[in-house]
N, CA, C and O of each residue as an XYZ file, in Angstrom:
932
protein
N     -12.284    -10.787     26.453
C     -10.859    -10.757     26.643
C     -10.185     -9.834     25.628
O     -10.390     -9.974     24.423
N      -9.404     -8.918     26.109
C      -8.667     -7.995     25.221
C      -7.552     -8.750     24.540
O      -6.689     -9.324     25.203
N      -7.564     -8.753     23.226
C      -6.533     -9.402     22.448
C      -6.303     -8.614     21.181
O      -7.107     -8.710     20.254
N      -5.234     -7.836     21.104
C      -4.947     -6.977     19.974
C      -3.962     -7.591     18.970
O      -3.463     -6.912     18.073
N      -3.697     -8.890     19.144
C      -2.816     -9.557     18.212
C      -3.549     -9.831     16.916
O      -4.630    -10.421     16.904
N      -2.935     -9.386     15.809
C      -3.499     -9.614     14.484
C      -2.635    -10.565     13.714
O      -1.410    -10.465     13.774
N      -3.243    -11.510     12.972
C      -2.507    -12.586     12.363
C      -1.653    -12.159     11.178
O      -0.557    -12.679     10.969
N      -2.170    -11.202     10.400
C      -1.465    -10.814      9.157
C      -1.319     -9.336      9.029
O      -2.112     -8.565      9.567
N      -0.274     -8.931      8.294
C      -0.079     -7.517      7.958
C      -1.273     -6.996      7.181
O      -1.769     -5.906      7.467
N      -1.741     -7.759      6.201
C      -2.835     -7.339      5.335
C      -4.069     -7.004      6.167
O      -4.722     -5.991      5.915
N      -4.398     -7.827      7.143
C      -5.532     -7.570      7.984
C      -5.361     -6.313      8.798
O      -6.308     -5.547      8.975
N      -4.118     -6.087      9.314
C      -3.841     -4.969     10.189
C      -4.010     -3.673      9.412
O      -4.612     -2.742      9.949
N      -3.517     -3.551      8.180
C      -3.530     -2.301      7.444
C      -4.800     -2.082      6.668
O      -4.961     -1.045      6.025
N      -5.698     -3.024      6.712
C      -6.980     -2.897      5.948
C      -7.826     -1.732      6.434
O      -8.765     -1.326      5.749
N      -7.513     -1.187      7.605
C      -8.310     -0.051      8.130
C      -7.926      1.254      7.444
O      -8.663      2.233      7.568
N      -6.812      1.313      6.728
C      -6.404      2.553      6.080
C      -7.316      2.854      4.913
O      -7.609      1.987      4.090
N      -7.772      4.128      4.852
C      -8.734      4.567      3.795
C      -8.046      5.598      2.910
O      -7.042      6.206      3.279
N      -8.625      5.766      1.734
C      -8.177      6.822      0.842
C      -8.227      8.170      1.559
O      -9.215      8.481      2.224
N      -7.168      8.970      1.428
C      -7.135     10.304      2.030
C      -6.700     10.349      3.443
O      -6.671     11.437      4.018
N      -6.351      9.235      4.066
C      -5.932      9.178      5.462
C      -4.604      9.878      5.682
O      -3.773      9.977      4.779
N      -4.423     10.364      6.910
C      -3.121     10.864      7.362
C      -2.448      9.718      8.083
O      -2.971      9.227      9.084
N      -1.304      9.282      7.600
C      -0.591      8.111      8.164
C       0.706      8.570      8.794
O       1.573      9.108      8.105
N       0.854      8.365     10.107
C       2.039      8.704     10.808
C       2.943      7.461     10.852
O       2.514      6.382     11.262
N       4.178      7.631     10.432
C       5.089      6.505     10.303
C       6.347      6.749     11.133
O       7.061      7.732     10.930
N       6.609      5.826     12.084
C       7.782      5.931     12.895
C       9.041      5.655     12.099
O       8.976      5.134     10.985
N      10.191      6.004     12.668
C      11.429      5.754     12.001
C      12.289      7.004     11.900
O      11.778      8.121     11.825
N      13.600      6.799     11.899
C      14.564      7.890     11.808
C      15.681      7.401     10.888
O      16.475      6.547     11.282
N      15.747      7.918      9.698
C      16.649      7.322      8.706
C      16.148      5.920      8.425
O      14.999      5.724      8.031
N      17.021      4.951      8.631
C      16.558      3.569      8.460
C      16.293      2.832      9.783
O      15.984      1.641      9.772
N      16.411      3.527     10.909
C      16.227      2.924     12.206
C      14.747      2.980     12.609
O      14.138      4.050     12.612
N      14.174      1.807     12.951
C      12.822      1.773     13.448
C      11.754      1.952     12.423
O      10.613      2.268     12.761
N      12.099      1.754     11.155
C      11.051      1.906     10.111
C      10.194      0.635     10.084
O      10.736     -0.469     10.039
N       8.865      0.778     10.110
C       7.979     -0.384     10.014
C       7.784     -0.824      8.585
O       6.682     -0.739      8.044
N       8.881     -1.305      7.957
C       8.848     -1.580      6.513
C       7.822     -2.641      6.161
O       7.206     -2.572      5.098
N       7.630     -3.609      7.022
C       6.636     -4.669      6.715
C       5.230     -4.090      6.622
O       4.455     -4.472      5.745
N       4.897     -3.167      7.527
C       3.615     -2.489      7.461
C       3.497     -1.584      6.253
O       2.433     -1.483      5.641
N       4.589     -0.930      5.914
C       4.578     -0.077      4.695
C       4.348     -0.906      3.463
O       3.547     -0.531      2.607
N       5.030     -2.024      3.349
C       4.828     -2.923      2.225
C       3.369     -3.384      2.175
O       2.776     -3.484      1.101
N       2.792     -3.666      3.366
C       1.381     -4.060      3.385
C       0.476     -2.950      2.947
O      -0.542     -3.178      2.293
N       0.855     -1.721      3.314
C       0.025     -0.561      2.910
C       0.071     -0.368      1.389
O      -0.934     -0.020      0.769
N       1.264     -0.602      0.789
C       1.336     -0.520     -0.677
C       0.412     -1.547     -1.330
O      -0.323     -1.234     -2.266
N       0.462     -2.763     -0.823
C      -0.384     -3.837     -1.382
C      -1.857     -3.536     -1.147
O      -2.693     -3.886     -1.980
N      -2.193     -2.894     -0.032
C      -3.568     -2.522      0.282
C      -4.091     -1.547     -0.739
O      -5.213     -1.703     -1.220
N      -3.309     -0.546     -1.083
C      -3.642      0.351     -2.179
C      -4.430      1.591     -1.854
O      -4.928      2.239     -2.774
N      -4.572      1.959     -0.597
C      -5.281      3.245     -0.241
C      -4.512      4.399     -0.881
O      -3.281      4.430     -0.847
N      -5.264      5.368     -1.476
C      -4.608      6.395     -2.252
C      -4.767      7.773     -1.553
O      -5.434      7.924     -0.530
N      -4.098      8.762     -2.190
C      -4.184     10.163     -1.727
C      -3.838     10.317     -0.234
O      -4.488     11.057      0.504
N      -2.810      9.603      0.168
C      -2.431      9.631      1.581
C      -1.550     10.798      1.891
O      -0.779     11.249      1.045
N      -1.658     11.297      3.110
C      -0.672     12.248      3.653
C       0.163     11.474      4.657
O      -0.359     10.896      5.610
N       1.489     11.473      4.422
C       2.405     10.709      5.243
C       3.193     11.651      6.123
O       3.652     12.693      5.655
N       3.364     11.302      7.410
C       4.181     12.079      8.329
C       5.346     11.204      8.787
O       5.125     10.130      9.346
N       6.573     11.645      8.561
C       7.752     10.890      8.935
C       8.919     11.870      9.075
O       8.868     12.975      8.535
N       9.955     11.477      9.787
C      11.111     12.345      9.936
C      11.810     12.576      8.626
O      12.321     13.666      8.371
N      11.838     11.540      7.776
C      12.501     11.598      6.500
C      11.556     11.460      5.348
O      10.339     11.415      5.527
N      12.131     11.392      4.128
C      11.271     11.199      2.955
C      11.701      9.948      2.175
O      11.589      9.872      0.952
N      12.194      8.980      2.943
C      12.581      7.692      2.327
C      14.020      7.551      1.996
O      14.709      8.532      1.717
N      14.491      6.310      2.025
C      15.891      5.993      1.720
C      15.932      4.892      0.652
O      15.285      3.852      0.778
N      16.695      5.150     -0.378
C      16.833      4.155     -1.451
C      15.530      3.887     -2.135
O      14.832      4.811     -2.551
N      15.187      2.587     -2.257
C      13.958      2.228     -2.960
C      13.082      1.305     -2.119
O      12.180      0.666     -2.660
N      13.318      1.221     -0.827
C      12.546      0.364      0.011
C      11.758      1.134      1.068
O      11.999      2.328      1.249
N      10.842      0.503      1.758
C      10.105      1.131      2.837
C       9.381      2.353      2.384
O       8.633      2.285      1.409
N       9.566      3.494      3.053
C       8.854      4.722      2.752
C       9.115      5.170      1.281
O       8.205      5.636      0.595
N      10.330      5.022      0.840
C      10.621      5.385     -0.551
C       9.777      4.592     -1.555
O       9.318      5.133     -2.561
N       9.581      3.296     -1.261
C       8.715      2.439     -2.099
C       7.263      2.953     -2.033
O       6.556      2.949     -3.040
N       6.835      3.381     -0.869
C       5.462      3.891     -0.758
C       5.314      5.178     -1.592
O       4.286      5.371     -2.241
N       6.303      6.034     -1.580
C       6.242      7.273     -2.369
C       6.242      6.888     -3.855
O       5.487      7.451     -4.648
N       7.085      5.933     -4.219
C       7.212      5.546     -5.610
C       5.930      4.888     -6.160
O       5.693      4.870     -7.368
N       5.125      4.355     -5.250
C       3.875      3.665     -5.658
C       2.789      4.663     -6.137
O       1.806      4.267     -6.762
N       2.988      5.941     -5.834
C       2.028      6.944     -6.277
C       0.826      7.085     -5.362
O      -0.139      7.766     -5.708
N       0.872      6.446     -4.189
C      -0.244      6.483     -3.263
C      -0.247      7.663     -2.350
O      -1.250      7.920     -1.684
N       0.890      8.432     -2.288
C       1.054      9.548     -1.357
C       0.935     10.866     -2.096
O       1.651     11.095     -3.071
N       0.030     11.750     -1.642
C      -0.105     13.053     -2.252
C       0.673     14.151     -1.548
O       0.993     15.181     -2.140
N       0.982     13.911     -0.233
C       1.694     14.898      0.538
C       2.532     14.239      1.619
O       2.122     13.243      2.214
N       3.695     14.792      1.865
C       4.542     14.308      2.983
C       4.871     15.483      3.886
O       5.204     16.572      3.418
N       4.772     15.246      5.193
C       5.150     16.196      6.203
C       6.380     15.613      6.868
O       6.296     14.532      7.451
N       7.531     16.292      6.804
C       8.723     15.723      7.345
C       9.767     16.830      7.648
O       9.551     18.006      7.353
N      10.894     16.411      8.241
C      11.974     17.331      8.649
C      13.132     17.280      7.679
O      13.733     18.308      7.366
N      13.455     16.071      7.195
C      14.627     15.927      6.317
C      14.239     15.225      5.011
O      14.402     14.012      4.881
N      13.724     16.000      4.043
C      13.338     15.352      2.776
C      14.498     15.025      1.891
O      14.347     14.242      0.953
N      15.644     15.587      2.144
C      16.800     15.387      1.254
C      17.915     14.682      2.027
O      18.462     15.229      2.984
N      18.234     13.495      1.611
C      19.402     12.727      2.120
C      20.182     12.262      0.894
O      19.781     12.483     -0.248
N      21.304     11.613      1.171
C      22.106     11.171      0.019
C      21.420     10.128     -0.848
O      21.780      9.960     -2.013
N      20.420      9.415     -0.289
C      19.740      8.413     -1.065
C      18.239      8.631     -1.132
O      17.481      7.662     -1.189
N      17.789      9.891     -1.126
C      16.357     10.214     -1.208
C      15.993     10.438     -2.671
O      15.329     11.423     -2.994
N      16.407      9.560     -3.542
C      16.231      9.757     -4.993
C      14.753      9.766     -5.377
O      14.345     10.562     -6.223
N      13.953      8.904     -4.775
C      12.556      8.817     -5.136
C      11.824     10.106     -4.829
O      11.143     10.653     -5.697
N      11.954     10.599     -3.612
C      11.318     11.846     -3.261
C      11.805     12.969     -4.151
O      10.992     13.752     -4.643
N      13.084     13.073     -4.372
C      13.685     14.125     -5.168
C      13.035     14.173     -6.540
O      12.640     15.240     -7.009
N      12.925     13.019     -7.183
C      12.320     12.979     -8.548
C      10.842     13.367     -8.509
O      10.377     14.112     -9.372
N      10.108     12.875     -7.527
C       8.650     13.194     -7.460
C       8.456     14.666     -7.184
O       7.587     15.289     -7.794
N       9.249     15.255     -6.269
C       9.064     16.660     -5.906
C       9.396     17.567     -7.066
O       8.661     18.515     -7.343
N      10.509     17.288     -7.758
C      10.904     18.094     -8.901
C       9.872     18.003    -10.053
O       9.715     18.932    -10.845
N       9.185     16.862    -10.111
C       8.170     16.698    -11.154
C       6.805     17.251    -10.752
O       5.855     17.202    -11.534
N       6.711     17.780     -9.525
C       5.455     18.326     -9.037
C       4.418     17.276     -8.715
O       3.220     17.556     -8.738
N       4.867     16.065     -8.413
C       3.921     14.977     -8.155
C       3.665     14.695     -6.682
O       2.885     13.804     -6.345
N       4.330     15.461     -5.790
C       4.127     15.315     -4.356
C       4.247     16.636     -3.695
O       5.084     17.447     -4.090
N       3.429     16.895     -2.683
C       3.487     18.127     -1.909
C       4.328     17.905     -0.653
O       4.270     16.841     -0.037
N       5.095     18.903     -0.288
C       5.948     18.854      0.895
C       5.593     19.903      1.889
O       5.424     21.064      1.518
N       5.467     19.538      3.180
C       5.370     20.485      4.282
C       6.623     20.216      5.136
O       6.784     19.144      5.719
N       7.474     21.199      5.184
C       8.731     21.054      5.931
C       8.545     21.559      7.363
O       8.093     22.683      7.580
N       8.903     20.701      8.354
C       8.730     21.021      9.736
C      10.015     20.711     10.482
O      10.547     19.609     10.342
N      10.531     21.641     11.267
C      11.734     21.343     12.070
C      11.526     20.100     12.903
O      10.412     19.816     13.343
N      12.612     19.347     13.123
C      12.508     18.035     13.756
C      11.831     18.068     15.141
O      10.897     17.308     15.397
N      12.301     18.936     16.012
C      11.735     18.994     17.344
C      10.280     19.412     17.299
O       9.456     18.902     18.058
N       9.959     20.351     16.398
C       8.596     20.828     16.239
C       7.702     19.700     15.746
O       6.559     19.567     16.182
N       8.228     18.893     14.836
C       7.477     17.755     14.327
C       7.109     16.787     15.446
O       5.961     16.352     15.538
N       8.062     16.455     16.282
C       7.813     15.566     17.399
C       6.836     16.139     18.378
O       5.961     15.430     18.875
N       6.973     17.449     18.674
C       6.103     18.098     19.620
C       4.668     18.262     19.068
O       3.701     18.207     19.829
N       4.539     18.459     17.771
C       3.235     18.599     17.177
C       2.431     17.286     17.313
O       1.223     17.304     17.548
N       3.145     16.139     17.157
C       2.452     14.892     17.370
C       2.213     14.604     18.828
O       1.151     14.095     19.188
N       3.179     14.917     19.685
C       3.003     14.749     21.109
C       1.818     15.553     21.630
O       1.051     15.095     22.477
N       1.693     16.778     21.090
C       0.572     17.674     21.489
C      -0.771     17.078     21.094
O      -1.756     17.210     21.820
N      -0.801     16.431     19.956
C      -2.065     15.783     19.533
C      -2.457     14.702     20.530
O      -3.622     14.598     20.915
N      -1.487     13.902     20.947
C      -1.806     12.875     21.920
C      -2.131     13.391     23.311
O      -2.846     12.732     24.067
N      -1.618     14.555     23.655
C      -1.838     15.151     24.972
C      -3.067     16.026     25.028
O      -3.424     16.523     26.096
N      -3.739     16.228     23.867
C      -4.931     17.043     23.852
C      -4.654     18.568     23.930
O      -5.495     19.352     24.369
N      -3.467     18.937     23.496
C      -3.092     20.368     23.500
C      -3.538     20.997     22.188
O      -3.213     20.486     21.116
N      -4.272     22.091     22.259
C      -4.847     22.720     21.079
C      -3.836     23.383     20.191
O      -4.007     23.376     18.972
N      -2.786     23.958     20.740
C      -1.718     24.600     19.987
C      -0.651     24.977     20.974
O      -0.864     24.924     22.185
N       0.502     25.360     20.459
C       1.602     25.754     21.365
C       2.529     26.750     20.671
O       2.601     26.774     19.443
N       3.222     27.552     21.431
C       4.191     28.494     20.883
C       5.612     27.909     20.965
O       6.038     27.420     22.012
N       6.310     27.969     19.871
C       7.614     27.393     19.761
C       8.605     28.402     19.128
O       8.258     29.038     18.133
N       9.789     28.557     19.664
C      10.704     29.560     19.112
C      11.332     29.138     17.763
O      11.742     29.991     16.976
N      11.403     27.830     17.508
C      12.024     27.342     16.256
C      11.235     27.868     15.071
O      10.004     27.880     15.055
N      11.998     28.301     14.084
C      11.470     28.818     12.772
C      11.107     30.253     12.784
O      10.799     30.810     11.730
N      11.125     30.906     13.949
C      10.794     32.345     13.953
C      11.773     33.113     13.051
O      12.979     32.867     13.068
N      11.242     34.017     12.293
C      12.060     34.796     11.376
C      12.488     34.089     10.088
O      13.293     34.628      9.329
N      11.968     32.910      9.838
C      12.324     32.162      8.645
C      11.082     31.964      7.760
O       9.963     32.324      8.125
N      11.329     31.381      6.593
C      10.223     31.121      5.669
C       9.206     30.141      6.283
O       8.024     30.181      5.943
N       9.657     29.284      7.164
C       8.776     28.303      7.766
C       7.728     28.946      8.690
O       6.717     28.326      9.020
N       7.981     30.179      9.096
C       7.033     30.903      9.951
C       6.102     31.790      9.142
O       5.227     32.437      9.715
N       6.261     31.837      7.860
C       5.470     32.726      7.025
C       4.007     32.372      7.095
O       3.621     31.220      6.900
N       3.159     33.418      7.388
C       1.703     33.209      7.483
C       1.222     32.666      8.823
O       0.023     32.466      9.014
N       2.161     32.423      9.766
C       1.782     31.873     11.043
C       1.735     32.995     12.121
O       2.441     33.998     12.006
N       0.931     32.817     13.117
C       0.875     33.774     14.222
C       2.170     33.711     15.024
O       2.706     32.638     15.300
N       2.647     34.884     15.384
C       3.854     34.941     16.220
C       3.562     35.796     17.463
O       2.639     36.610     17.473
N       4.359     35.592     18.488
C       4.111     36.328     19.738
C       5.438     36.460     20.493
O       6.283     35.565     20.465
N       5.592     37.594     21.160
C       6.763     37.806     22.003
C       6.364     37.458     23.446
O       5.421     38.032     23.992
N       7.090     36.513     24.054
C       6.833     36.083     25.406
C       8.105     36.208     26.210
O       9.114     35.587     25.878
N       8.071     37.010     27.274
C       9.265     37.229     28.112
C      10.501     37.589     27.279
O      11.608     37.100     27.508
N      10.258     38.463     26.309
C      11.378     38.982     25.516
C      11.841     38.047     24.385
O      12.792     38.379     23.677
N      11.202     36.904     24.203
C      11.623     35.972     23.194
C      10.485     35.765     22.175
O       9.316     35.765     22.559
N      10.809     35.593     20.903
C       9.765     35.454     19.862
C       9.441     33.967     19.614
O      10.319     33.104     19.613
N       8.164     33.721     19.408
C       7.641     32.387     19.230
C       6.711     32.311     18.017
O       6.165     33.316     17.562
N       6.551     31.095     17.513
C       5.621     30.831     16.406
C       4.547     29.872     16.901
O       4.845     28.902     17.598
N       3.311     30.145     16.543
C       2.207     29.269     16.938
C       2.170     28.077     16.077
O       2.131     28.209     14.853
N       2.180     26.880     16.663
C       2.152     25.594     15.923
C       0.962     24.785     16.398
O       0.572     24.837     17.564
N       0.400     24.043     15.473
C      -0.767     23.191     15.783
C      -0.429     21.700     15.766
O       0.524     21.288     15.105
N      -1.191     20.905     16.477
C      -0.924     19.468     16.550
C      -1.046     18.793     15.164
O      -1.726     19.292     14.268
N      -0.382     17.678     15.031
C      -0.543     16.828     13.851
C      -1.283     15.572     14.318
O      -0.757     14.768     15.087
N      -2.488     15.434     13.841
C      -3.334     14.263     14.189
C      -3.234     13.246     13.056
O      -3.228     13.628     11.885
N      -3.158     11.978     13.380
C      -3.146     10.949     12.394
C      -4.400     10.106     12.396
O      -5.010      9.898     13.445
N      -4.788      9.621     11.242
C      -5.848      8.625     11.196
C      -5.306      7.253     11.620
O      -5.947      6.485     12.338
N      -4.110      6.999     11.142
C      -3.420      5.705     11.427
C      -1.973      5.972     11.706
O      -1.376      6.856     11.092
N      -1.385      5.218     12.634
C       0.054      5.249     12.888
C       0.616      3.870     12.629
O       0.007      2.867     13.002
N       1.785      3.810     11.986
C       2.519      2.574     11.768
C       3.822      2.672     12.513
O       4.637      3.545     12.217
N       4.043      1.785     13.489
C       5.258      1.855     14.276
C       5.905      0.459     14.404
O       5.231     -0.569     14.330
N       7.211      0.465     14.596
C       7.947     -0.770     14.826
C       8.441     -0.844     16.234
O       9.206      0.014     16.674
N       8.007     -1.884     16.970
C       8.457     -2.041     18.368
C       9.238     -3.344     18.484
O       9.398     -4.082     17.511
N       9.707     -3.603     19.664
C      10.526     -4.797     19.885
C       9.713     -5.947     20.506
O       9.739     -7.074     20.012
N       8.993     -5.643     21.594
C       8.124     -6.609     22.285
C       6.758     -6.034     22.526
O       6.593     -4.819     22.637
N       5.781     -6.902     22.608
C       4.434     -6.519     22.895
C       3.653     -7.640     23.542
O       4.062     -8.798     23.458
N       2.547     -7.333     24.180
C       1.670     -8.370     24.692
C       0.286     -8.191     24.068
O       0.044     -7.259     23.302
N      -0.608     -9.106     24.418
C      -1.936     -9.049     23.745
C      -2.762     -7.830     24.083
O      -3.732     -7.543     23.381
N      -2.417     -7.097     25.133
C      -3.076     -5.854     25.418
C      -2.536     -4.697     24.570
O      -3.139     -3.624     24.524
N      -1.407     -4.915     23.906
C      -0.844     -3.865     23.042
C       0.254     -3.059     23.705
O       0.740     -2.099     23.106
N       0.666     -3.404     24.914
C       1.798     -2.684     25.526
C       3.080     -2.943     24.702
O       3.333     -4.060     24.251
N       3.854     -1.899     24.527
C       5.036     -1.974     23.671
C       6.330     -1.545     24.354
O       6.349     -0.618     25.165
N       7.388     -2.225     24.013
C       8.755     -1.790     24.292
C       9.502     -1.632     22.985
O       9.096     -2.202     21.973
N      10.582     -0.871     22.984
C      11.320     -0.597     21.775
C      12.792     -0.998     21.963
O      13.245     -1.208     23.089
N      13.523     -1.102     20.863
C      14.946     -1.424     20.916
C      15.790     -0.190     20.626
O      15.898      0.225     19.472
N      16.379      0.391     21.635
C      17.354      1.457     21.511
C      16.900      2.555     20.517
O      15.802      3.096     20.645
N      17.731      2.864     19.559
C      17.434      3.977     18.613
C      16.213      3.713     17.775
O      15.649      4.656     17.221
N      15.780      2.494     17.656
C      14.571      2.160     16.870
C      13.327      2.755     17.520
O      12.268      2.797     16.894
N      13.435      3.205     18.739
C      12.285      3.846     19.402
C      11.892      5.162     18.717
O      10.729      5.347     18.357
N      12.839      6.059     18.539
C      12.703      7.387     17.949
C      11.259      7.956     17.931
O      10.736      8.303     18.990
N      10.624      8.056     16.777
C       9.328      8.726     16.663
C       8.148      7.782     16.953
O       6.999      8.224     16.972
N       8.417      6.513     17.173
C       7.326      5.558     17.371
C       6.346      5.953     18.486
O       5.138      5.937     18.250
N       6.807      6.296     19.659
C       5.866      6.627     20.738
C       4.972      7.835     20.461
O       3.790      7.808     20.803
N       5.511      8.898     19.847
C       4.688     10.079     19.583
C       3.722      9.812     18.436
O       2.613     10.345     18.426
N       4.135      8.981     17.459
C       3.208      8.621     16.409
C       1.989      7.849     16.970
O       0.837      8.071     16.597
N       2.332      6.927     17.893
C       1.274      6.074     18.467
C       0.206      6.878     19.235
O      -0.985      6.584     19.136
N       0.627      7.856     19.972
C      -0.355      8.610     20.781
C      -1.144      9.593     19.945
O      -2.223     10.015     20.359
N      -0.633      9.977     18.761
C      -1.290     11.020     17.977
C      -2.326     10.471     16.995
O      -3.049     11.250     16.374
N      -2.412      9.177     16.845
C      -3.296      8.589     15.812
C      -4.553      7.977     16.431
O      -4.561      7.539     17.581
N      -5.610      7.967     15.624
C      -6.853      7.336     16.058
C      -6.679      5.839     16.137
O      -7.275      5.188     16.995
N      -5.851      5.270     15.232
C      -5.666      3.820     15.135
C      -4.185      3.530     14.968
O      -3.579      3.947     13.980
N      -3.596      2.822     15.917
C      -2.169      2.526     15.865
C      -1.929      1.040     15.622
O      -2.490      0.179     16.300
N      -1.062      0.758     14.613
C      -0.662     -0.595     14.300
C       0.831     -0.754     14.556
O       1.623      0.071     14.102
N       1.218     -1.771     15.255
C       2.624     -1.958     15.580
C       3.059     -3.371     15.186
O       2.322     -4.345     15.341
N       4.305     -3.438     14.663
C       4.927     -4.726     14.510
C       5.839     -4.989     15.691
O       6.413     -4.047     16.236
N       5.989     -6.224     16.099
C       6.893     -6.604     17.182
C       7.646     -7.855     16.804
O       7.151     -8.676     16.031
N       8.844     -8.007     17.346
C       9.609     -9.222     17.076
C       9.251    -10.337     18.042
O       9.504    -11.511     17.771
N       8.663     -9.968     19.169
C       8.326    -10.972     20.162
C       7.030    -10.573     20.872
O       6.864     -9.432     21.303
N       6.109    -11.555     20.982
C       4.910    -11.336     21.763
C       5.030    -12.138     23.037
O       5.235    -13.351     22.999
N       4.902    -11.465     24.168
C       5.083    -12.092     25.475
C       3.767    -12.195     26.179
O       2.787    -11.568     25.778
N       3.735    -12.994     27.246
C       2.546    -13.148     28.044
C       2.319    -11.891     28.923
O       3.260    -11.174     29.261
N       1.077    -11.658     29.268
C       0.745    -10.560     30.149
C       1.549    -10.697     31.450
O       1.636    -11.778     32.032
N       2.117     -9.602     31.880
C       2.913     -9.578     33.117
C       4.403     -9.771     32.889
O       5.201     -9.511     33.789
N       4.797    -10.227     31.694
C       6.220    -10.417     31.438
C       6.958     -9.097     31.197
O       8.152     -8.969     31.467
N       6.211     -8.132     30.684
C       6.867     -6.823     30.464
C       6.897     -6.056     31.785
O       5.868     -5.904     32.443
N       8.064     -5.580     32.164
C       8.194     -4.723     33.321
C       7.405     -3.439     33.077
O       7.681     -2.733     32.107
N       6.438     -3.120     33.921
C       5.645     -1.882     33.694
C       6.494     -0.643     33.548
O       6.126      0.285     32.829
N       7.669     -0.619     34.247
C       8.554      0.552     34.174
C       9.225      0.617     32.802
O       9.727      1.675     32.425
N       9.248     -0.472     32.052
C       9.913     -0.483     30.750
C       8.940     -0.289     29.602
O       9.377     -0.125     28.463
N       7.655     -0.300     29.853
C       6.638     -0.106     28.791
C       6.705      1.339     28.369
O       6.481      2.239     29.179
N       7.013      1.574     27.098
C       7.084      2.937     26.563
C       5.771      3.399     26.012
O       5.352      4.528     26.265
N       5.104      2.538     25.252
C       3.773      2.841     24.698
C       2.755      1.938     25.375
O       2.744      0.736     25.110
N       1.891      2.477     26.247
C       0.866      1.626     26.880
C      -0.181      1.147     25.878
O      -0.468      1.835     24.899
N      -0.738     -0.007     26.118
C      -1.665     -0.631     25.198
C      -2.885      0.228     24.872
O      -3.515      0.013     23.836
N      -3.239      1.200     25.729
C      -4.420      2.002     25.464
C      -4.275      2.792     24.145
O      -5.275      3.198     23.552
N      -3.035      3.004     23.694
C      -2.772      3.728     22.459
C      -2.610      2.811     21.258
O      -2.427      3.291     20.140
N      -2.673      1.524     21.462
C      -2.432      0.571     20.385
C      -3.654     -0.250     20.062
O      -4.316     -0.757     20.968
N      -3.972     -0.395     18.768
C      -5.141     -1.129     18.354
C      -4.826     -2.508     17.827
O      -5.649     -3.418     17.929
N      -3.613     -2.679     17.250
C      -3.288     -3.915     16.606
C      -1.779     -4.158     16.642
O      -0.995     -3.245     16.385
N      -1.369     -5.401     16.965
C       0.061     -5.734     16.851
C       0.189     -7.001     16.024
O      -0.631     -7.917     16.085
N       1.286     -7.002     15.231
C       1.583     -8.122     14.340
C       3.019     -8.577     14.607
O       3.938     -7.758     14.631
N       3.208     -9.881     14.805
C       4.572    -10.364     15.010
C       5.281    -10.552     13.674
O       4.689    -11.069     12.727
N       6.532    -10.139     13.589
C       7.337    -10.263     12.389
C       8.685    -10.889     12.739
O       9.116    -10.779     13.887
N       9.362    -11.536     11.804
C      10.726    -12.050     12.072
C      11.719    -10.906     12.266
O      11.497     -9.800     11.774
N      12.774    -11.160     12.956
C      13.820    -10.143     13.119
C      14.701    -10.078     11.870
O      15.231    -11.093     11.419
N      14.849     -8.870     11.317
C      15.723     -8.663     10.180
C      16.633     -7.482     10.538
O      16.161     -6.419     10.942
N      17.938     -7.689     10.383
C      18.903     -6.639     10.701
C      18.636     -5.383      9.854
O      18.385     -5.478      8.652
N      18.695     -4.202     10.502
C      18.443     -2.930      9.818
C      19.641     -2.636      8.895
O      20.805     -2.760      9.276
N      19.293     -2.246      7.679
C      20.352     -1.831      6.729
C      20.645     -0.346      6.857
O      19.738      0.467      7.036
N      21.922     -0.004      6.763
C      22.283      1.402      6.844
C      21.827      2.180      5.643
O      21.672      1.616      4.560
N      21.606      3.480      5.811
C      21.165      4.308      4.703
C      22.179      5.405      4.450
O      23.270      5.390      5.021
N      21.827      6.359      3.597
C      22.646      7.501      3.340
C      23.720      7.291      2.279
O      24.659      8.081      2.179
N      23.587      6.246      1.501
C      24.600      5.962      0.471
C      24.271      6.724     -0.860
O      23.104      6.923     -1.196
N      25.245      7.106     -1.536
C      25.054      7.780     -2.805
C      24.672      6.790     -3.898
O      25.091      5.633     -3.882
N      23.865      7.268     -4.850
C      23.436      6.427     -5.923
C      24.601      6.110     -6.838
O      25.423      6.976     -7.136
N      24.667      4.847     -7.287
C      25.771      4.440     -8.142
C      25.702      5.160     -9.463
O      24.616      5.379    -10.001
N      26.866      5.537     -9.999
C      26.924      6.274    -11.275
C      26.478      5.366    -12.434
O      26.458      5.800    -13.586
């Protein structure tokens, strides 16, 4: 019997190894799998490469992971926000490496990994520093940059509902990067607020099919806190 329900966060994240590439869903503070991130910090795997849209907010979630010293590199689109104090300090001190990727390109690079696409040409970043050293090509009179997929060893995503087969639904904006992270990783771990019986999820509403999910953990519902606040003087 297929049953991907895992009892504890600690058990779910125990698969993460030193040096892994970890894809983390979330956009700002929406859809961040903070419980899994906290479990990853406790687990202690080191020299991680983290892929996320942002570089952490305040001192919780991804920011706490960066502050723990377990991350050697981050691949993201928006490393600087009003409350990205942790990343800012680490980067200025030379303690973390940054690969900056335009937001749409970041999503497509992960989607391409899940779709088995070897590489793709994208117009974004042509003529900028982000295209430096990359192959470019003119296609139908427009210039493009060759981009490669981002593959993950592990993906951490936050969903709304799931069943024991691992099928997932999301809640509104919390969906964001979760689905592309899930398909791009070898091993996907998801938290859900509700585990339902097989057949309760409308197949038309399933965003991430269970074939892409290895483990789901049920967590209590906690209201998302807004981000982007300036540090107190």
